[in-house]
Amino acid sequence: VEVNFLDYMQDYIVSYSKADVRVLQMALNRFKTFLRDTPEYATFAGFIKPNQIDCDMIEAFTEYLQHTSTGEGAKTIYQRFKKVIRYAVANDVMRKNPCINKQGQNITIKVDDGALIKDVLSPEEIKMMIDTHYPKENLQVRNAFLFSLNTGMRWCDVRDLTFGQFDFTNKTFAYNQNKTKGHSTKSNVSLPLTDILLGLMGEKPEARGKDELVFALPSHTMALKALRRWTKFAGIDKHITFHCARHSFGTNMASTAAQKGFSIRLVQDMLGHSSLRYTERYTRVVDEQKKQAMAELSKMMG
C-alpha cells in the first residue's frame, strides 16, 4: 500500500513530544492548504505519495509561505516541514530530499535574523493595557501576559510556571526555557522577583503548593482570543500575541540599558539568549524608534 505523506506527517506529529509540536501541525496544515489552493497541485490535496513531492513543488511551497505569512513565520514553518522531510529520507520513505534543488543547493527561506518584525508594545501602550478592563475579561490571561511583559517569558514557560520555582525569601525565581532546554547553556534563566510580579501571582503566593501552577490558563487559542479582545478595548491597533510580550520586554530593556549605560549582555542573560546577535535585534528596534521620534520632531519644527 502506498504511503500518503499527509498521513505520514500527521503520525509523526502525534508521536512528537517537543515544545514546537504546534508549529509542526501548522506546517502540515499550511502544506495541505498550499496543495488545495495551487491549481497545479490540487489533485494531491487529499493524497500525495512521498516521492511525488519534488524540488519544484517545494520551491512553490516556499513562495506560498512567504506570501501568506508575516514576519519570521514562513521560515519557522518551513524549518519544521523540513524536519519531517529529513526524517522520511532517513527512514527510506523518500528516495531523495526534495528540499534540495536540481543544482544541489538547499531550498531556503531567508529573513533578516537581525531584524525584529513582530509588533511590540511601548511603555505607554503597556500602561494603556494595564488601565483597561472589559466585560468578562480573563484575569488569568491578563496577569500571565503582564507577567511576561515584565519578565520576557514565552507562553510555554509562563503556562508551566509553578510556585515551587520561586524563592520568596531572597525574592528571586528561576525557570528552564522549554524551547532551549537540553541544547543551550543559556537555557536556565534567573530573575529578581519584583513587587509587580508578586502582585500578579495572587494572594499569599508563598503559601501555595510547590507543584501548583501560578496561572490557570486556557488553551493557547482561547488565551489569544482574550488577548486580542483586551488590546482592542485598549485601543491598540497592533497584531499582539503572547510572544509580543517577550519582544516588548526585550525592546524596552534594551532601551533602558542604552539610557542607563548597562551592558546589552544583561538583557541577553534576562532573555536566556544563547547568542548576543539575537539580543542585538532589540537594539536595532530602539535605533529605529529614535529615527521615527526625530522625524516626528522635524515635522513639528518644520
GROMACS .gro file of C-alpha atoms in nm:
model
  302
    1VAL     CA    1   0.000   0.000   0.000
    2GLU     CA    2   0.135   0.340  -0.097
    3VAL     CA    3   0.202   0.581   0.191
    4ASN     CA    4   0.010   0.907   0.197
    5PHE     CA    5   0.266   1.168   0.302
    6LEU     CA    6  -0.010   1.377   0.466
    7ASP     CA    7  -0.096   1.084   0.694
    8TYR     CA    8   0.272   1.007   0.747
    9MET     CA    9   0.339   1.362   0.866
   10GLN     CA   10   0.032   1.355   1.092
   11ASP     CA   11   0.153   1.029   1.251
   12TYR     CA   12   0.495   1.191   1.304
   13ILE     CA   13   0.327   1.485   1.481
   14VAL     CA   14   0.118   1.257   1.705
   15SER     CA   15   0.432   1.082   1.832
   16TYR     CA   16   0.631   1.408   1.861
   17SER     CA   17   0.689   1.527   2.220
   18LYS     CA   18   0.886   1.852   2.192
   19ALA     CA   19   0.750   2.201   2.261
   20ASP     CA   20   0.730   2.304   1.895
   21VAL     CA   21   0.467   2.042   1.809
   22ARG     CA   22   0.211   2.320   1.748
   23VAL     CA   23   0.432   2.466   1.473
   24LEU     CA   24   0.470   2.121   1.317
   25GLN     CA   25   0.092   2.089   1.299
   26MET     CA   26   0.078   2.436   1.147
   27ALA     CA   27   0.333   2.329   0.883
   28LEU     CA   28   0.116   2.031   0.784
   29ASN     CA   29  -0.197   2.245   0.770
   30ARG     CA   30  -0.022   2.504   0.552
   31PHE     CA   31   0.109   2.234   0.318
   32LYS     CA   32  -0.244   2.096   0.279
   33THR     CA   33  -0.377   2.445   0.208
   34PHE     CA   34  -0.096   2.505  -0.043
   35LEU     CA   35  -0.186   2.187  -0.231
   36ARG     CA   36  -0.555   2.273  -0.231
   37ASP     CA   37  -0.505   2.634  -0.342
   38THR     CA   38  -0.244   2.569  -0.612
   39PRO     CA   39  -0.415   2.451  -0.934
   40GLU     CA   40  -0.104   2.265  -1.046
   41TYR     CA   41  -0.106   2.052  -0.729
   42ALA     CA   42  -0.476   2.046  -0.636
   43THR     CA   43  -0.508   1.680  -0.735
   44PHE     CA   44  -0.273   1.596  -0.445
   45ALA     CA   45  -0.482   1.781  -0.185
   46GLY     CA   46  -0.605   1.460  -0.019
   47PHE     CA   47  -0.337   1.209  -0.112
   48ILE     CA   48   0.024   1.252  -0.216
   49LYS     CA   49   0.296   0.988  -0.231
   50PRO     CA   50   0.626   1.093  -0.067
   51ASN     CA   51   0.816   1.066  -0.395
   52GLN     CA   52   0.562   1.289  -0.572
   53ILE     CA   53   0.699   1.578  -0.364
   54ASP     CA   54   0.980   1.719  -0.578
   55CYS     CA   55   1.201   2.029  -0.564
   56ASP     CA   56   0.969   2.224  -0.796
   57MET     CA   57   0.682   2.167  -0.554
   58ILE     CA   58   0.900   2.267  -0.257
   59GLU     CA   59   1.008   2.588  -0.429
   60ALA     CA   60   0.643   2.670  -0.498
   61PHE     CA   61   0.558   2.589  -0.135
   62THR     CA   62   0.827   2.825   0.000
   63GLU     CA   63   0.698   3.105  -0.223
   64TYR     CA   64   0.346   3.034  -0.097
   65LEU     CA   65   0.462   3.052   0.264
   66GLN     CA   66   0.639   3.383   0.208
   67HIS     CA   67   0.328   3.535   0.050
   68THR     CA   68   0.089   3.411   0.319
   69SER     CA   69   0.298   3.455   0.636
   70THR     CA   70   0.414   3.755   0.836
   71GLY     CA   71   0.749   3.819   0.998
   72GLU     CA   72   0.959   3.507   1.054
   73GLY     CA   73   0.655   3.279   1.027
   74ALA     CA   74   0.738   3.144   0.682
   75LYS     CA   75   1.090   3.044   0.782
   76THR     CA   76   0.976   2.886   1.109
   77ILE     CA   77   0.703   2.680   0.942
   78TYR     CA   78   0.934   2.565   0.662
   79GLN     CA   79   1.203   2.461   0.911
   80ARG     CA   80   0.955   2.228   1.084
   81PHE     CA   81   0.833   2.092   0.749
   82LYS     CA   82   1.193   2.010   0.652
   83LYS     CA   83   1.237   1.823   0.980
   84VAL     CA   84   0.972   1.571   0.868
   85ILE     CA   85   1.120   1.551   0.519
   86ARG     CA   86   1.464   1.467   0.662
   87TYR     CA   87   1.306   1.203   0.886
   88ALA     CA   88   1.128   1.049   0.586
   89VAL     CA   89   1.452   1.038   0.384
   90ALA     CA   90   1.646   0.888   0.675
   91ASN     CA   91   1.383   0.613   0.708
   92ASP     CA   92   1.372   0.538   0.333
   93VAL     CA   93   1.017   0.667   0.294
   94MET     CA   94   1.158   0.914   0.040
   95ARG     CA   95   1.429   0.832  -0.212
   96LYS     CA   96   1.584   1.180  -0.203
   97ASN     CA   97   1.539   1.510  -0.026
   98PRO     CA   98   1.309   1.739  -0.232
   99CYS     CA   99   1.431   2.041  -0.032
  100ILE     CA  100   1.749   2.030  -0.240
  101ASN     CA  101   1.711   2.181  -0.588
  102LYS     CA  102   1.835   2.049  -0.921
  103GLN     CA  103   2.163   2.236  -0.877
  104GLY     CA  104   2.228   2.057  -0.549
  105GLN     CA  105   2.155   2.363  -0.334
  106ASN     CA  106   1.930   2.377  -0.031
  107ILE     CA  107   1.596   2.545  -0.093
  108THR     CA  108   1.570   2.803   0.185
  109ILE     CA  109   1.356   3.087   0.310
  110LYS     CA  110   1.571   3.381   0.407
  111VAL     CA  111   1.474   3.652   0.651
  112ASP     CA  112   1.685   3.917   0.819
  113ASP     CA  113   1.763   3.746   1.151
  114GLY     CA  114   1.895   4.076   1.277
  115ALA     CA  115   1.560   4.247   1.233
  116LEU     CA  116   1.268   4.225   1.471
  117ILE     CA  117   0.947   4.222   1.267
  118LYS     CA  118   0.679   4.139   1.521
  119ASP     CA  119   0.480   4.421   1.683
  120VAL     CA  120   0.599   4.540   2.023
  121LEU     CA  121   0.424   4.740   2.293
  122SER     CA  122   0.579   5.066   2.406
  123PRO     CA  123   0.576   5.157   2.779
  124GLU     CA  124   0.287   5.395   2.701
  125GLU     CA  125   0.087   5.116   2.534
  126ILE     CA  126   0.158   4.880   2.823
  127LYS     CA  127   0.017   5.147   3.055
  128MET     CA  128  -0.293   5.164   2.831
  129MET     CA  129  -0.341   4.788   2.868
  130ILE     CA  130  -0.293   4.798   3.245
  131ASP     CA  131  -0.556   5.072   3.267
  132THR     CA  132  -0.805   4.877   3.050
  133HIS     CA  133  -1.062   4.636   3.183
  134TYR     CA  134  -1.352   4.493   2.985
  135PRO     CA  135  -1.661   4.279   3.049
  136LYS     CA  136  -1.591   3.913   3.130
  137GLU     CA  137  -1.216   3.955   3.099
  138ASN     CA  138  -0.998   3.654   3.181
  139LEU     CA  139  -0.788   3.766   3.478
  140GLN     CA  140  -0.555   3.467   3.447
  141VAL     CA  141  -0.469   3.558   3.087
  142ARG     CA  142  -0.434   3.923   3.187
  143ASN     CA  143  -0.197   3.851   3.476
  144ALA     CA  144   0.007   3.596   3.278
  145PHE     CA  145   0.053   3.842   2.988
  146LEU     CA  146   0.157   4.122   3.225
  147PHE     CA  147   0.395   3.875   3.393
  148SER     CA  148   0.551   3.802   3.051
  149LEU     CA  149   0.575   4.174   2.975
  150ASN     CA  150   0.779   4.214   3.294
  151THR     CA  151   1.000   3.907   3.250
  152GLY     CA  152   1.025   3.825   2.878
  153MET     CA  153   0.890   3.473   2.937
  154ARG     CA  154   0.741   3.280   2.647
  155TRP     CA  155   0.386   3.144   2.655
  156CYS     CA  156   0.506   2.785   2.706
  157ASP     CA  157   0.717   2.890   3.006
  158VAL     CA  158   0.465   3.112   3.184
  159ARG     CA  159   0.199   2.844   3.122
  160ASP     CA  160   0.409   2.583   3.307
  161LEU     CA  161   0.530   2.815   3.585
  162THR     CA  162   0.480   2.673   3.936
  163PHE     CA  163   0.507   2.832   4.280
  164GLY     CA  164   0.795   2.597   4.361
  165GLN     CA  165   1.019   2.790   4.120
  166PHE     CA  166   1.016   3.096   4.345
  167ASP     CA  167   1.248   3.184   4.632
  168PHE     CA  168   1.024   3.420   4.828
  169THR     CA  169   1.285   3.481   5.099
  170ASN     CA  170   1.550   3.610   4.859
  171LYS     CA  171   1.294   3.744   4.609
  172THR     CA  172   1.421   3.556   4.303
  173PHE     CA  173   1.283   3.291   4.069
  174ALA     CA  174   1.425   3.066   3.800
  175TYR     CA  175   1.295   2.867   3.508
  176ASN     CA  176   1.432   2.638   3.240
  177GLN     CA  177   1.324   2.754   2.894
  178ASN     CA  178   1.110   2.489   2.723
  179LYS     CA  179   1.233   2.596   2.381
  180THR     CA  180   1.605   2.559   2.451
  181LYS     CA  181   1.647   2.322   2.746
  182GLY     CA  182   1.882   2.037   2.673
  183HIS     CA  183   2.065   2.213   2.392
  184SER     CA  184   2.169   2.556   2.521
  185THR     CA  185   2.394   2.666   2.806
  186LYS     CA  186   2.168   2.972   2.846
  187SER     CA  187   1.853   2.765   2.894
  188ASN     CA  188   1.824   2.839   3.267
  189VAL     CA  189   1.712   3.192   3.348
  190SER     CA  190   1.714   3.354   3.692
  191LEU     CA  191   1.535   3.683   3.757
  192PRO     CA  192   1.454   3.911   4.052
  193LEU     CA  193   1.106   3.877   4.198
  194THR     CA  194   0.971   4.232   4.198
  195ASP     CA  195   0.668   4.364   4.383
  196ILE     CA  196   0.486   4.396   4.048
  197LEU     CA  197   0.538   4.026   3.977
  198LEU     CA  198   0.431   3.931   4.328
  199GLY     CA  199   0.112   4.130   4.282
  200LEU     CA  200   0.026   3.932   3.967
  201MET     CA  201   0.056   3.597   4.145
  202GLY     CA  202  -0.249   3.624   4.369
  203GLU     CA  203  -0.280   3.635   4.746
  204LYS     CA  204  -0.013   3.476   4.967
  205PRO     CA  205   0.181   3.303   4.686
  206GLU     CA  206   0.442   3.186   4.936
  207ALA     CA  207   0.178   2.963   5.099
  208ARG     CA  208   0.077   2.783   4.778
  209GLY     CA  209   0.177   2.428   4.686
  210LYS     CA  210   0.512   2.394   4.511
  211ASP     CA  211   0.365   2.198   4.219
  212GLU     CA  212   0.066   2.429   4.179
  213LEU     CA  213   0.056   2.634   3.859
  214VAL     CA  214   0.086   3.009   3.909
  215PHE     CA  215  -0.164   3.079   3.629
  216ALA     CA  216  -0.463   2.860   3.543
  217LEU     CA  217  -0.458   2.932   3.171
  218PRO     CA  218  -0.692   2.814   2.894
  219SER     CA  219  -0.566   2.679   2.561
  220HIS     CA  220  -0.331   2.895   2.356
  221THR     CA  221  -0.614   2.969   2.111
  222MET     CA  222  -0.853   3.087   2.383
  223ALA     CA  223  -0.579   3.291   2.551
  224LEU     CA  224  -0.503   3.461   2.219
  225LYS     CA  225  -0.871   3.548   2.171
  226ALA     CA  226  -0.883   3.704   2.518
  227LEU     CA  227  -0.561   3.897   2.448
  228ARG     CA  228  -0.692   4.036   2.118
  229ARG     CA  229  -1.018   4.140   2.283
  230TRP     CA  230  -0.817   4.317   2.552
  231THR     CA  231  -0.593   4.505   2.307
  232LYS     CA  232  -0.898   4.608   2.105
  233PHE     CA  233  -1.066   4.756   2.415
  234ALA     CA  234  -0.737   4.932   2.498
  235GLY     CA  235  -0.742   5.100   2.155
  236ILE     CA  236  -0.417   4.941   2.040
  237ASP     CA  237  -0.418   4.871   1.666
  238LYS     CA  238  -0.139   4.613   1.655
  239HIS     CA  239  -0.122   4.238   1.596
  240ILE     CA  240  -0.037   4.141   1.953
  241THR     CA  241   0.029   3.780   2.050
  242PHE     CA  242   0.172   3.633   2.368
  243HIS     CA  243   0.518   3.624   2.209
  244CYS     CA  244   0.495   4.001   2.159
  245ALA     CA  245   0.524   4.030   2.538
  246ARG     CA  246   0.875   3.879   2.514
  247HIS     CA  247   0.970   4.111   2.228
  248SER     CA  248   0.828   4.411   2.412
  249PHE     CA  249   1.029   4.323   2.723
  250GLY     CA  250   1.346   4.285   2.515
  251THR     CA  251   1.295   4.615   2.334
  252ASN     CA  252   1.210   4.812   2.648
  253MET     CA  253   1.501   4.658   2.841
  254ALA     CA  254   1.740   4.738   2.553
  255SER     CA  255   1.618   5.098   2.561
  256THR     CA  256   1.672   5.116   2.938
  257ALA     CA  257   2.019   4.962   2.903
  258ALA     CA  258   2.113   5.223   2.641
  259GLN     CA  259   1.985   5.509   2.857
  260LYS     CA  260   2.149   5.389   3.179
  261GLY     CA  261   2.472   5.262   3.025
  262PHE     CA  262   2.409   4.897   3.116
  263SER     CA  263   2.567   4.619   2.909
  264ILE     CA  264   2.344   4.460   2.647
  265ARG     CA  265   2.469   4.126   2.786
  266LEU     CA  266   2.248   4.191   3.087
  267VAL     CA  267   1.946   4.181   2.854
  268GLN     CA  268   2.087   3.867   2.691
  269ASP     CA  269   2.101   3.691   3.030
  270MET     CA  270   1.748   3.804   3.123
  271LEU     CA  271   1.608   3.664   2.798
  272GLY     CA  272   1.822   3.349   2.805
  273HIS     CA  273   1.959   3.407   2.454
  274SER     CA  274   2.235   3.166   2.351
  275SER     CA  275   2.392   3.429   2.126
  276LEU     CA  276   2.427   3.805   2.161
  277ARG     CA  277   2.319   3.851   1.798
  278TYR     CA  278   1.962   3.759   1.894
  279THR     CA  279   1.959   4.024   2.167
  280GLU     CA  280   2.102   4.287   1.933
  281ARG     CA  281   1.777   4.276   1.734
  282TYR     CA  282   1.623   4.477   2.014
  283THR     CA  283   1.886   4.748   1.997
  284ARG     CA  284   1.803   4.786   1.627
  285VAL     CA  285   1.437   4.837   1.715
  286VAL     CA  286   1.539   5.106   1.964
  287ASP     CA  287   1.753   5.276   1.697
  288GLU     CA  288   1.459   5.270   1.457
  289GLN     CA  289   1.232   5.420   1.723
  290LYS     CA  290   1.485   5.701   1.771
  291LYS     CA  291   1.477   5.775   1.397
  292GLN     CA  292   1.097   5.786   1.399
  293ALA     CA  293   1.097   6.019   1.701
  294MET     CA  294   1.348   6.252   1.532
  295ALA     CA  295   1.138   6.250   1.213
  296GLU     CA  296   0.827   6.350   1.411
  297LEU     CA  297   1.021   6.627   1.582
  298SER     CA  298   1.139   6.755   1.242
  299LYS     CA  299   0.777   6.769   1.124
  300MET     CA  300   0.682   6.973   1.428
  301MET     CA  301   0.971   7.211   1.383
  302GLY     CA  302   0.932   7.238   1.003
   0.00000   0.00000   0.00000
